[in-house]
Short mmCIF file of N, CA and C in Angstrom, two decimals:
data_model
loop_
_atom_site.label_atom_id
_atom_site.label_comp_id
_atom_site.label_asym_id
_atom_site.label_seq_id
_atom_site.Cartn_x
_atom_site.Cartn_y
_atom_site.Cartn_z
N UNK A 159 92.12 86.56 88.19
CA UNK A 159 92.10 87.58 89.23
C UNK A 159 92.27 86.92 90.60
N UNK A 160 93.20 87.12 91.28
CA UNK A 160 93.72 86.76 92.40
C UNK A 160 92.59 87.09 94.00
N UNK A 161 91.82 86.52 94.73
CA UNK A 161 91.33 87.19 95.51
C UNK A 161 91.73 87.59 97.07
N UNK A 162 90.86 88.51 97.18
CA UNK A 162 92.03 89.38 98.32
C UNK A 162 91.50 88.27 99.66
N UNK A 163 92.16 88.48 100.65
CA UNK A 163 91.55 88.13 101.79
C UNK A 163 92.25 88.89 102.67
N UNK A 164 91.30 88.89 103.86
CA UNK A 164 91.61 90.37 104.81
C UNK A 164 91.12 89.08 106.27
N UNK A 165 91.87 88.65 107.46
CA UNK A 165 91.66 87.88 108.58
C UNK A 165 90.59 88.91 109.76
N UNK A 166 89.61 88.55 110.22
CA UNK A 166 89.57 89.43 110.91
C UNK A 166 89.53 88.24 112.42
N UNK A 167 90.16 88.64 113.53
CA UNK A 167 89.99 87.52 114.92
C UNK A 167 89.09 88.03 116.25
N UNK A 168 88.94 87.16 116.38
CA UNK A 168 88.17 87.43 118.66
C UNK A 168 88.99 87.87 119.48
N UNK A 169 89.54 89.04 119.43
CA UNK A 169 91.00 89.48 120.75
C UNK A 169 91.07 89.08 121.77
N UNK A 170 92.03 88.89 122.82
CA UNK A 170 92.31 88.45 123.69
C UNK A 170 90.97 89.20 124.92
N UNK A 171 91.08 90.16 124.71
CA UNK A 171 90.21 91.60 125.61
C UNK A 171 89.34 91.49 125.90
N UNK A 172 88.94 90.14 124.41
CA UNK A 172 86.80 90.37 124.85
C UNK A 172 86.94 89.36 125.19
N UNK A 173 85.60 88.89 125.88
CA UNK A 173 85.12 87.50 126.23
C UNK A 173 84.03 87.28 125.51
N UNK A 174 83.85 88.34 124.36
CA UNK A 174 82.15 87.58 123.62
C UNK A 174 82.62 87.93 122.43
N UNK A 175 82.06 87.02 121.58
CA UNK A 175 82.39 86.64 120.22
C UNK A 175 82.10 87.42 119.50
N UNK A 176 83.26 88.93 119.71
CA UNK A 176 83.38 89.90 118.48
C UNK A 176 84.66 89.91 118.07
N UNK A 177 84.43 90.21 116.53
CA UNK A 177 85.85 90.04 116.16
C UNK A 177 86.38 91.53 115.55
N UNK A 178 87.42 91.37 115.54
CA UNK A 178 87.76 92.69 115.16
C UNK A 178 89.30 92.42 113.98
N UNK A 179 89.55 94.24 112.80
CA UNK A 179 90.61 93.86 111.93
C UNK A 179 91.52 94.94 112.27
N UNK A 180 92.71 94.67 111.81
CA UNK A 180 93.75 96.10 112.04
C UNK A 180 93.63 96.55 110.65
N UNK A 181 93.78 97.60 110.44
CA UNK A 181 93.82 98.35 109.36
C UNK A 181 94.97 99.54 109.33
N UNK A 182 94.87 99.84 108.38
CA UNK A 182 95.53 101.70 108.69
C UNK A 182 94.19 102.26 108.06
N UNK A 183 94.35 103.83 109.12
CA UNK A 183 93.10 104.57 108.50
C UNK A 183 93.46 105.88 107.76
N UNK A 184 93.29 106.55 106.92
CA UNK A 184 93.60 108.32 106.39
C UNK A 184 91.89 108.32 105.90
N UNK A 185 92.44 110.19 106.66
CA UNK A 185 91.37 110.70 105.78
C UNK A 185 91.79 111.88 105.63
N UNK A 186 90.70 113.03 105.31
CA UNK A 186 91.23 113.89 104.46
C UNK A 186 91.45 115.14 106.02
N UNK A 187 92.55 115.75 106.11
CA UNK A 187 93.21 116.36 106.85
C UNK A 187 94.29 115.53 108.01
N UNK A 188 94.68 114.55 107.69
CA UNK A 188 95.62 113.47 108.01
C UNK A 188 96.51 113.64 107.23
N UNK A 189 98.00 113.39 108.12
CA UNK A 189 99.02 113.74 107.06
C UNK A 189 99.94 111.85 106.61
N UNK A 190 99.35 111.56 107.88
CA UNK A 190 99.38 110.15 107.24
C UNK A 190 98.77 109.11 107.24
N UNK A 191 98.42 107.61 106.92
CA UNK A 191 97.72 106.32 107.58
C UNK A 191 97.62 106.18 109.12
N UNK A 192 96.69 106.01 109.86
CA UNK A 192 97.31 105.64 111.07
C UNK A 192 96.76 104.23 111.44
N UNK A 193 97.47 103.26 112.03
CA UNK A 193 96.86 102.06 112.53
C UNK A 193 95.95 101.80 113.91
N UNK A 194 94.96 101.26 113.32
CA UNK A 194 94.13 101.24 113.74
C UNK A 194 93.05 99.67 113.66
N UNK A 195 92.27 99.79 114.52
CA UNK A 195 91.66 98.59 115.48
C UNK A 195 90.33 98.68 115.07
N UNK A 196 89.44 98.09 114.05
CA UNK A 196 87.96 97.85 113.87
C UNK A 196 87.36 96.65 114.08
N UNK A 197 85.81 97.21 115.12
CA UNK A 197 84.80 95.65 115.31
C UNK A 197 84.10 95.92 113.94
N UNK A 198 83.92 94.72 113.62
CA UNK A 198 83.14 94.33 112.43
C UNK A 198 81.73 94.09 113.55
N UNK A 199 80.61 94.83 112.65
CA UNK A 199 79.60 95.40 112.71
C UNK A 199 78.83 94.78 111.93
N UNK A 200 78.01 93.49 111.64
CA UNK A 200 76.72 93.65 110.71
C UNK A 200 75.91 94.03 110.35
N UNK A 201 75.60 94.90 111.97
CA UNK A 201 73.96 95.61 112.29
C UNK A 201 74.11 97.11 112.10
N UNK A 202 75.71 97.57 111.47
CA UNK A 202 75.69 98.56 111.75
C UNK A 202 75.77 99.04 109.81
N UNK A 203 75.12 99.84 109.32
CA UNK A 203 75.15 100.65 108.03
C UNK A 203 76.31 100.79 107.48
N UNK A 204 76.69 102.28 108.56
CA UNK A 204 78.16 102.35 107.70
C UNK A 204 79.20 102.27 109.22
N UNK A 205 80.26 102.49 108.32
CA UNK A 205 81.25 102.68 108.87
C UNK A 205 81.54 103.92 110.10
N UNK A 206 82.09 103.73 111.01
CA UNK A 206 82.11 104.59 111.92
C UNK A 206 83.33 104.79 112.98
N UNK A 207 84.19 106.05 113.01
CA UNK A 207 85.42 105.98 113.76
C UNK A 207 85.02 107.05 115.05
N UNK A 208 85.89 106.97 116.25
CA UNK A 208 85.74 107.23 117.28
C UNK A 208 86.79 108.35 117.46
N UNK A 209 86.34 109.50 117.50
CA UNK A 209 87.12 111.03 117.69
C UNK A 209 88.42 110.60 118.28
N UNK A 210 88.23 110.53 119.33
CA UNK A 210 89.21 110.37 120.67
C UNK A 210 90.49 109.38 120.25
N UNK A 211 89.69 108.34 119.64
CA UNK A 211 91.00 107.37 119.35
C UNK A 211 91.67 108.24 117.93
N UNK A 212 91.75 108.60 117.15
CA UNK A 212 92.48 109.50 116.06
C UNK A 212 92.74 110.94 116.65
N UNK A 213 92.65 111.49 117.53
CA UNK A 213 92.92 112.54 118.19
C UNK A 213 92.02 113.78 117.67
N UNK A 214 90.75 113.80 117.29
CA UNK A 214 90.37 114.62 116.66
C UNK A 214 89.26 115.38 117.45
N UNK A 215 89.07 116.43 117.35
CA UNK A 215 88.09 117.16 118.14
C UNK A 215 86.83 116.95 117.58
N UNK A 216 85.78 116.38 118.19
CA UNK A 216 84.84 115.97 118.20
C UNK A 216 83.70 117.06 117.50
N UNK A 217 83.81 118.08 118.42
CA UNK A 217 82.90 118.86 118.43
C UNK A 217 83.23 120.28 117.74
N UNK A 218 84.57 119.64 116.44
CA UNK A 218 84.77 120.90 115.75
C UNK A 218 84.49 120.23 114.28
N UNK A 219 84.21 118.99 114.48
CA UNK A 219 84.03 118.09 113.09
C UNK A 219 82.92 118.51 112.21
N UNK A 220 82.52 118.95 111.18
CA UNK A 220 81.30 118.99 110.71
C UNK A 220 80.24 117.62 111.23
N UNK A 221 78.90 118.66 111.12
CA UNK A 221 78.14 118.00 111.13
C UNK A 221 77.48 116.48 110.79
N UNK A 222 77.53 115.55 110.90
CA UNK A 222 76.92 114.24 110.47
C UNK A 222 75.68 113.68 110.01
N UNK A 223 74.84 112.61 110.38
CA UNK A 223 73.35 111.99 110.32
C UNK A 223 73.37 111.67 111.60
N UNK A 224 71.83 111.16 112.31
CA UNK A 224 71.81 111.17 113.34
C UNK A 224 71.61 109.01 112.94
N UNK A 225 72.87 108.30 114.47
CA UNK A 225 72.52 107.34 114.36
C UNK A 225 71.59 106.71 114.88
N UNK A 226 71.34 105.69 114.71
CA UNK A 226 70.28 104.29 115.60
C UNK A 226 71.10 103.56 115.79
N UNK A 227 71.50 103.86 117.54
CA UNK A 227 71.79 102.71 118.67
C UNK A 227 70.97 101.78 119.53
N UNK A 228 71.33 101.22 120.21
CA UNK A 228 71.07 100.04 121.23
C UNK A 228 70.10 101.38 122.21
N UNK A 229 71.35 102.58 122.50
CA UNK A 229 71.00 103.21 123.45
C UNK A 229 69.86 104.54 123.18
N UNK A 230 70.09 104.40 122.32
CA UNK A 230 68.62 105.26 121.40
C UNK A 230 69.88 106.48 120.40
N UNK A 231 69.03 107.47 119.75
CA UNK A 231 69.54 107.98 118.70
C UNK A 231 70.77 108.95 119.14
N UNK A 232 71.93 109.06 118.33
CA UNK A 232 73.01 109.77 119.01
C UNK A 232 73.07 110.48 117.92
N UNK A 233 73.92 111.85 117.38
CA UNK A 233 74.32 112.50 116.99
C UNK A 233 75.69 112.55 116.93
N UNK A 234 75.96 112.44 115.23
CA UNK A 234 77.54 112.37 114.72
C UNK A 234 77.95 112.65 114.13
N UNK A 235 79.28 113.07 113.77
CA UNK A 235 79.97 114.37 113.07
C UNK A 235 80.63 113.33 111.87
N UNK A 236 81.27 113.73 110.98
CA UNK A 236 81.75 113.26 109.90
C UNK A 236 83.35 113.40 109.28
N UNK A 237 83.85 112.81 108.62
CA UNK A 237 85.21 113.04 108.01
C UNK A 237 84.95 112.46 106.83
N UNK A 238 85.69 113.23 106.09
CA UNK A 238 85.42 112.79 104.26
C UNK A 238 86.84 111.69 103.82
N UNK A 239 86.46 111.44 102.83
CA UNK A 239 87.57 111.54 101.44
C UNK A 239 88.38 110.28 102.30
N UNK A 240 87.81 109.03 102.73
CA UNK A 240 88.39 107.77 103.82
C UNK A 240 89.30 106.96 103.18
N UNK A 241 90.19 106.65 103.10
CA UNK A 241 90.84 104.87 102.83
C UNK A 241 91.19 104.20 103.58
N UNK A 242 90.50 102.96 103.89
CA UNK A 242 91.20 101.80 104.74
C UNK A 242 92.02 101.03 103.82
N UNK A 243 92.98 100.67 105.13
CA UNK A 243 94.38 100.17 104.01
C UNK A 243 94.49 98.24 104.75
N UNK A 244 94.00 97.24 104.44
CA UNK A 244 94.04 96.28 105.14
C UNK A 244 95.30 95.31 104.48
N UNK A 245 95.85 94.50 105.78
CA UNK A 245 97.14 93.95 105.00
C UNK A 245 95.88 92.33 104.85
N UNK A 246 96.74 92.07 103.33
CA UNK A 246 96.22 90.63 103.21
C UNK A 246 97.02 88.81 103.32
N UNK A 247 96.57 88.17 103.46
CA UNK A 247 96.96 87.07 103.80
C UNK A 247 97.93 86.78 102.77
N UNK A 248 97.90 87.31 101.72
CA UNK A 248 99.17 86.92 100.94
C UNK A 248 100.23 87.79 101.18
N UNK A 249 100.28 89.06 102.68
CA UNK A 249 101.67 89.98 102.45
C UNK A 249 101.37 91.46 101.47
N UNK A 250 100.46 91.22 100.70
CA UNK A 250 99.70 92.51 99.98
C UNK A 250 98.79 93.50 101.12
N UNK A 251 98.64 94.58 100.00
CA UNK A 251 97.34 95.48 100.98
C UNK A 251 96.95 95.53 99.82
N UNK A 252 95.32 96.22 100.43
CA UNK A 252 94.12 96.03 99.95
C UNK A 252 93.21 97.39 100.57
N UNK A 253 92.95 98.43 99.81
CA UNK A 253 92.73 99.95 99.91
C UNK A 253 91.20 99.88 99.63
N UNK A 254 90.29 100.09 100.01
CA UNK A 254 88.86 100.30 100.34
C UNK A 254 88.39 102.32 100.43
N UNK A 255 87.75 102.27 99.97
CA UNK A 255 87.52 103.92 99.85
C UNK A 255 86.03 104.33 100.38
N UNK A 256 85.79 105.37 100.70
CA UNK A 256 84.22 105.83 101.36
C UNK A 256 84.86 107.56 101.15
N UNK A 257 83.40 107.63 100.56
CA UNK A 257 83.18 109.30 100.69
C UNK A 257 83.26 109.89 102.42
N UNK A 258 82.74 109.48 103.26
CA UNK A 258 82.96 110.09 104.07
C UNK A 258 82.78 108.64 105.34
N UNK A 259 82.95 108.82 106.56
CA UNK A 259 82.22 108.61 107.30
C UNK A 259 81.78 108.94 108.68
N UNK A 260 81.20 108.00 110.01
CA UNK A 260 80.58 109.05 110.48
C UNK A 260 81.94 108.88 111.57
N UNK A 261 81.60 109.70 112.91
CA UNK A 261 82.10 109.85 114.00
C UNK A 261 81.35 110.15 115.11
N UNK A 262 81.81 108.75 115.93
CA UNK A 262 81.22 109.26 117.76
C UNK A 262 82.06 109.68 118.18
N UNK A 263 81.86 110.67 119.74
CA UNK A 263 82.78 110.17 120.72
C UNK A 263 82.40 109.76 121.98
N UNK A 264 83.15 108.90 122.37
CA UNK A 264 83.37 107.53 122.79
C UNK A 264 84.82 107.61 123.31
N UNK A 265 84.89 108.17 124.71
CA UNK A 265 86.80 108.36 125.22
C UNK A 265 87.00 106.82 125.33
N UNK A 266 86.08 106.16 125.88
CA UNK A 266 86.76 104.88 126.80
C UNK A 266 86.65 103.62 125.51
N UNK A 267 86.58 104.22 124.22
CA UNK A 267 86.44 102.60 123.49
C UNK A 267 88.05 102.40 123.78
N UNK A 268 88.10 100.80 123.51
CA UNK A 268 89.22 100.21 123.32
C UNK A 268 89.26 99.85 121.82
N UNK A 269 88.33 100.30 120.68
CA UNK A 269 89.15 100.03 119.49
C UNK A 269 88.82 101.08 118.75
N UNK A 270 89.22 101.74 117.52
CA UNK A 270 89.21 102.86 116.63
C UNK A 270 87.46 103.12 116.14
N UNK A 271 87.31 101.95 116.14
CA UNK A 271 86.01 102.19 114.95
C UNK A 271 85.18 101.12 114.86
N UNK A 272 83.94 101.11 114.20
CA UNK A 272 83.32 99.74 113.20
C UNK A 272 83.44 99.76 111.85
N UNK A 273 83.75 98.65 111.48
CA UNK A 273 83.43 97.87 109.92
C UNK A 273 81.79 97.95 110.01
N UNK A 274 81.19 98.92 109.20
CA UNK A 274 79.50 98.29 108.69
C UNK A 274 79.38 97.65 107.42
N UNK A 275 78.26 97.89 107.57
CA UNK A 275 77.69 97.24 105.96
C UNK A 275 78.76 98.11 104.73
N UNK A 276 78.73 99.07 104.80
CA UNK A 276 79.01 100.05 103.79
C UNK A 276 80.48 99.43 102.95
N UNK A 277 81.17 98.79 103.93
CA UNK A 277 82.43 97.96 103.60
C UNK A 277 82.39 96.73 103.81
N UNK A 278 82.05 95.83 105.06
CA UNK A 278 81.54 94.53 104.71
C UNK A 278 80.86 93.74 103.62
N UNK A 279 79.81 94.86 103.40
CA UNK A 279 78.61 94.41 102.36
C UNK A 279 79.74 94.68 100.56
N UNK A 280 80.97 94.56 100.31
CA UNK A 280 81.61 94.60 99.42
C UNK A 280 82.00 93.41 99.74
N UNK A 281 82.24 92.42 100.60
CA UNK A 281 83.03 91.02 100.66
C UNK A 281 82.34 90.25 100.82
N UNK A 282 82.52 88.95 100.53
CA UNK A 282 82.07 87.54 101.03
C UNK A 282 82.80 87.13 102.15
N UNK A 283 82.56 86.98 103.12
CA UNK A 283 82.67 86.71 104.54
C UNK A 283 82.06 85.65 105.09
N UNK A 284 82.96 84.54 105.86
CA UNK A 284 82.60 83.53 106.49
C UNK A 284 83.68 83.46 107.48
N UNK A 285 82.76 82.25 108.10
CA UNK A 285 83.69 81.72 109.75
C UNK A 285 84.44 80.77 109.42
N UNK A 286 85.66 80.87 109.93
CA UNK A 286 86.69 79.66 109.26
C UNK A 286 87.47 79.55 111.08
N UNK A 287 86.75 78.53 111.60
CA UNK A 287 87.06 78.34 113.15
C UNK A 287 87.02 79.72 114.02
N UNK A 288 88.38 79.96 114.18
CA UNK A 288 88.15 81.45 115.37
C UNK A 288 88.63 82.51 114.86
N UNK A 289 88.05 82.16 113.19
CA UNK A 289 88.53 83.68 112.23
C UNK A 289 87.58 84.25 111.79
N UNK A 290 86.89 84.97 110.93
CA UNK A 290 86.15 85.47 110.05
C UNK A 290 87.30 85.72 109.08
N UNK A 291 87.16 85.26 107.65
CA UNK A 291 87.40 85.50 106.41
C UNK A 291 87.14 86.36 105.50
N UNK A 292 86.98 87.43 104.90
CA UNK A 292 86.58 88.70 104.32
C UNK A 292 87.21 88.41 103.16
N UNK A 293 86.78 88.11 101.91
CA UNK A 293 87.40 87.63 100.26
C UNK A 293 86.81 88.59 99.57
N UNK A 294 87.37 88.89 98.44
CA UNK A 294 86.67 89.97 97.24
C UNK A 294 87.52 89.29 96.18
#
């Protein structure tokens, strides 16, 4: 069995040591993948995309769970039926699935979403200089 690997890097943008992966994202009322920009998250559960950057109305989304931030508890809406589509170091992709996940909004992020546990916590992940490595 061949294992996958997915690069994730430190962008030019930040100056502090977060890294982030491109992906494509669908979910269910999407008519197609769209590409898209995730910080990998340790501290964060699950997975989480940002209304504004997928064009989606925030406040017509069903209901969510309420999260635990830095900034205290926020309230967040949801999208079902997810696949992230990541390209891998060999030229392959590599399709990851979630029943649902959540949604802030957040106009001014500069990237789509976080990687949490919910998908991290499926890989073995290490630092390989100014990369993070993600293997399954």
């Amino acid at each position: 069995m061949a294992f996958t690997s997915i690069v994730a890097i430190s962008p030019p943008w930040r100056r502090s040591p977060q890294y982030v992966v491109t992906c494509r994202f669908y979910c269910e009322g999407f008519s197609r993948p769209i590409p898209s920009l995730f910080l990998l998250d340790s501290g964060a559960d699950t997975t989480t995309i940002v209304a504004e950057r997928f064009g989606l109305n925030f406040k017509k989304l069903k209901k969510g769970s309420t999260a635990l931030t830095p900034a205290g508890p926020v309230e967040t809406r949801a999208v079902n039926n997810v696949i992230l589509i990541f390209s891998t170091e060999n030229g392959k992709t590599h399709a990851e699935m979630l029943d649902r996940v959540d949604v802030i909004s957040l106009p001014e992020a500069p990237f789509h979403g976080i990687l949490g546990m919910d998908i991290l916590g499926r890989f073995k992940w290490y630092r390989d200089k100014y990369l993070w490595r993600l293997k399954k």
